[in-house]
C-alpha positions as MATLAB code, in Angstrom:
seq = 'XXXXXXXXXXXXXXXXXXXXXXXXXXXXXXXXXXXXXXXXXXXXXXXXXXXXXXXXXXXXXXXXXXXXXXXXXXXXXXXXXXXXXXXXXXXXXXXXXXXXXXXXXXXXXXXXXXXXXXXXXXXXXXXXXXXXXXXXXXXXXXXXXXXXXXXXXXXXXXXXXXXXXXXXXXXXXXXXXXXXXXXXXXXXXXXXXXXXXXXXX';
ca = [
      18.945  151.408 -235.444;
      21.860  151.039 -237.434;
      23.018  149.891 -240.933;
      22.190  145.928 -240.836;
      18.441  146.692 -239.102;
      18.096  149.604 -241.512;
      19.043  146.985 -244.540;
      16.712  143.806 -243.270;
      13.563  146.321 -242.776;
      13.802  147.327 -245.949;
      14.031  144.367 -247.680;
      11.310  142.877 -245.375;
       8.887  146.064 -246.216;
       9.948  145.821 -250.116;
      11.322  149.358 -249.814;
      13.859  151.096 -251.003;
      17.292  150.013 -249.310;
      19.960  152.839 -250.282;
      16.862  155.360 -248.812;
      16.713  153.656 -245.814;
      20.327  153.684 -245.159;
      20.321  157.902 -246.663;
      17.758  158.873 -243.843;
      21.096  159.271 -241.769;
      22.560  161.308 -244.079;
      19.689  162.984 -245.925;
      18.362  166.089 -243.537;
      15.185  168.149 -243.876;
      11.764  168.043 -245.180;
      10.527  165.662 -247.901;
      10.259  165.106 -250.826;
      14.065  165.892 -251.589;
      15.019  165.798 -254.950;
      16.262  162.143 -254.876;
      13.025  160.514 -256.054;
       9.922  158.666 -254.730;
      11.234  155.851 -253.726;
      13.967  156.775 -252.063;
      12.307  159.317 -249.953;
       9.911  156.668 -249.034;
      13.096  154.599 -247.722;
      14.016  158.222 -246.020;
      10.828  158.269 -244.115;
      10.713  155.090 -243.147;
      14.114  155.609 -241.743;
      12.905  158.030 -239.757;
       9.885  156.645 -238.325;
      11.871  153.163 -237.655;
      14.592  155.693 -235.248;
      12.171  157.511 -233.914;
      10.039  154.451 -232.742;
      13.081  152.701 -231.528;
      14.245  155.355 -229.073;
      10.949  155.699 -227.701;
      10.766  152.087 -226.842;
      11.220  150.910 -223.300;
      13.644  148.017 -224.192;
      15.903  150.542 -225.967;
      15.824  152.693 -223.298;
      16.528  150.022 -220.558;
      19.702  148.546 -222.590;
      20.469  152.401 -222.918;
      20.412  152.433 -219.118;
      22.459  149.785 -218.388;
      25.588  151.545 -219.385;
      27.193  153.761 -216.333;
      29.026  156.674 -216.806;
      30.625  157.559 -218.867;
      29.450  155.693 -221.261;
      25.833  155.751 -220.909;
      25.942  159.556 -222.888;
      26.843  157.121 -225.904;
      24.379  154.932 -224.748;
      22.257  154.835 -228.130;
      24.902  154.641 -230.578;
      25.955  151.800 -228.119;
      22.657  150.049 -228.264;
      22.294  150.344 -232.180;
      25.152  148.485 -232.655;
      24.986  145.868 -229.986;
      21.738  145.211 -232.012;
      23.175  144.641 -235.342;
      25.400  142.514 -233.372;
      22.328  140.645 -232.095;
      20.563  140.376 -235.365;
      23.521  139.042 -236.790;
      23.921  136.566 -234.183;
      20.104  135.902 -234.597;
      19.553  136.065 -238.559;
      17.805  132.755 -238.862;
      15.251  133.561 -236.974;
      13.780  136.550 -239.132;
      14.557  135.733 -242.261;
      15.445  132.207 -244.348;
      17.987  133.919 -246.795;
      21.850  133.552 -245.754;
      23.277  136.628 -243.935;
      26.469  136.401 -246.522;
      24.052  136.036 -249.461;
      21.976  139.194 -247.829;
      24.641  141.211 -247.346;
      26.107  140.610 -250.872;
      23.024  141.285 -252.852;
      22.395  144.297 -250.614;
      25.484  145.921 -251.272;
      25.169  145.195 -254.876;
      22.779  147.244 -254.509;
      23.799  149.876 -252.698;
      26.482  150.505 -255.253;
      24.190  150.200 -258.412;
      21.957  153.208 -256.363;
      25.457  155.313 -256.008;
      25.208  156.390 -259.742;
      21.424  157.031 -259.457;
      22.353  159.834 -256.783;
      23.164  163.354 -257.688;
      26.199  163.005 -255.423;
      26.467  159.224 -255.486;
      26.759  157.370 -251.972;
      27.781  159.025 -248.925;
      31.026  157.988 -248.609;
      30.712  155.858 -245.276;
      28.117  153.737 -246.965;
      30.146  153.684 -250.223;
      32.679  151.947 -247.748;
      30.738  149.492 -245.688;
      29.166  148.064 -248.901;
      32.676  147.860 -250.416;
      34.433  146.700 -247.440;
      31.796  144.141 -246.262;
      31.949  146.331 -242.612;
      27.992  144.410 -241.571;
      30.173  140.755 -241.849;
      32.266  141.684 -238.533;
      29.403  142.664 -236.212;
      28.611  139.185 -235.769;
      31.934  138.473 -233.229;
      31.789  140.852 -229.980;
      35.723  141.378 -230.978;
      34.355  142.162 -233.923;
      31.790  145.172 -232.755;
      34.175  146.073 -230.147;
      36.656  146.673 -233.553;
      33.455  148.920 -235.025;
      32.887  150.804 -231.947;
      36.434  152.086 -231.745;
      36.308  153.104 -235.394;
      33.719  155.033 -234.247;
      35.061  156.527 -231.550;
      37.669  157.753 -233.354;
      35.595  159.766 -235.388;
      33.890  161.489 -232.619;
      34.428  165.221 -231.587;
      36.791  164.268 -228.822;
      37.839  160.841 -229.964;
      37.609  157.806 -227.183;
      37.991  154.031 -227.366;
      34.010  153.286 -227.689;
      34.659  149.590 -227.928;
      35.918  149.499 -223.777;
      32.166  149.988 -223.129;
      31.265  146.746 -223.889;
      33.677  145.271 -221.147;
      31.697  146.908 -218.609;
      28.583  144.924 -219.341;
      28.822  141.934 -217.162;
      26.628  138.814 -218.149;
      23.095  139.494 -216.044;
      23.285  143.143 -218.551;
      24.474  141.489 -221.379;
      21.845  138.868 -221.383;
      19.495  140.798 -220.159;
      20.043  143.406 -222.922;
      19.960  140.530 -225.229;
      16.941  139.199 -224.412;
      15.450  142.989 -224.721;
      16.244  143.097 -227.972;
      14.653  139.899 -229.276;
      11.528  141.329 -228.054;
      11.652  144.340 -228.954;
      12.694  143.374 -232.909;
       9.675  141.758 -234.018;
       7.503  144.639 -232.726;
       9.805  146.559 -234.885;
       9.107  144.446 -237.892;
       5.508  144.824 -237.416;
       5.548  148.850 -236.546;
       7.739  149.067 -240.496;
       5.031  146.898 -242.063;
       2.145  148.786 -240.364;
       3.672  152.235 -241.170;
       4.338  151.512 -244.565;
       1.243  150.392 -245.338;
      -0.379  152.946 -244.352;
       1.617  155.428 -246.430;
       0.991  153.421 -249.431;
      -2.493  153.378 -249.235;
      -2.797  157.290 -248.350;
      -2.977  157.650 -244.857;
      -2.083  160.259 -242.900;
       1.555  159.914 -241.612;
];
């Protein structure tokens, strides 16, 4: 999942938010020497990525990307569900996705001086440059995707995958995601809970 999932899970769970957006940053075997609760944010970062790719809807929106694409398939997917959840908000949470995304990145930046090496600079960034508000047009993610491609080993536009979606995929990968989500809501609550009350993990 990426950064806007990451950000509503954790506020839905009453977790930490800056360790659920670290567990893509933060490598190795907990506790780290961040604190509690962001380790528990860390975790649950971990078990929300790891239940995700597992899950047959991800896999099938994975799947309908051809090559070459489809190797990028699950950063692909990841975003194209912020872009759904965006497009979605109301109906899994009340709160505004402007007033959200504020108070979360308020947030994220009082956290940055709690850190031994403050915010990764990426998430410094997106809180500071409001990078969430733009997934919401397709222009928008196609915009995010490039970035991203950029950045990659051998760069590549990343945003000219979208174009070869054509509406039966796009729908259809819609669709996948809006059931898929709420088991994902359920799975963080579940998992949680079970931490906090000493269960095995």
């Amino acid at each position: 999942m990426n950064y806007l999932a990451h950000l509503h899970l954790a506020a839905h769970t009453h977790s930490s938010l800056t360790g659920n957006l670290l567990g893509d940053f933060v490598k190795g075997p907990l506790p780290s020497t961040l604190g509690p609760a962001f380790d528990e944010g860390i975790w649950l970062h971990r078990k929300i990525d790891a239940f995700t790719d597992a899950h047959p809807e991800h896999r099938a929106a994975v799947g309908r990307f051809e090559a070459p694409w489809r190797r990028f398939g699950g950063i692909l997917v990841d975003m194209l569900y912020d872009h759904w959840l965006c497009r979605h908000w109301p109906q899994f949470t009340a709160e505004p996705l402007p007033r959200f995304l504020s108070e979360s990145y308020g947030q994220l930046l009082a956290d940055h001086v709690l850190l031994p090496d403050g915010l990764p600079l990426p998430l410094r960034r997106m809180a500071e440059q409001n990078w969430i508000a733009s997934y919401h047009s397709k222009e928008g993610l196609t915009r995010a995707l490039n970035g991203i491609g950029h950045r990659l080993r051998r760069p590549l536009p990343l945003g000219e995958a979208l174009s070869t979606l054509d509406e039966a995929k796009w729908r259809a990968c819609e669709q996948g995601f809006l059931r898929f989500y709420p088991e994902l809501i359920l799975f963080s609550e579940h998992q949680l809970t079970a931490r906090r009350h000493g269960a095995p993990a």
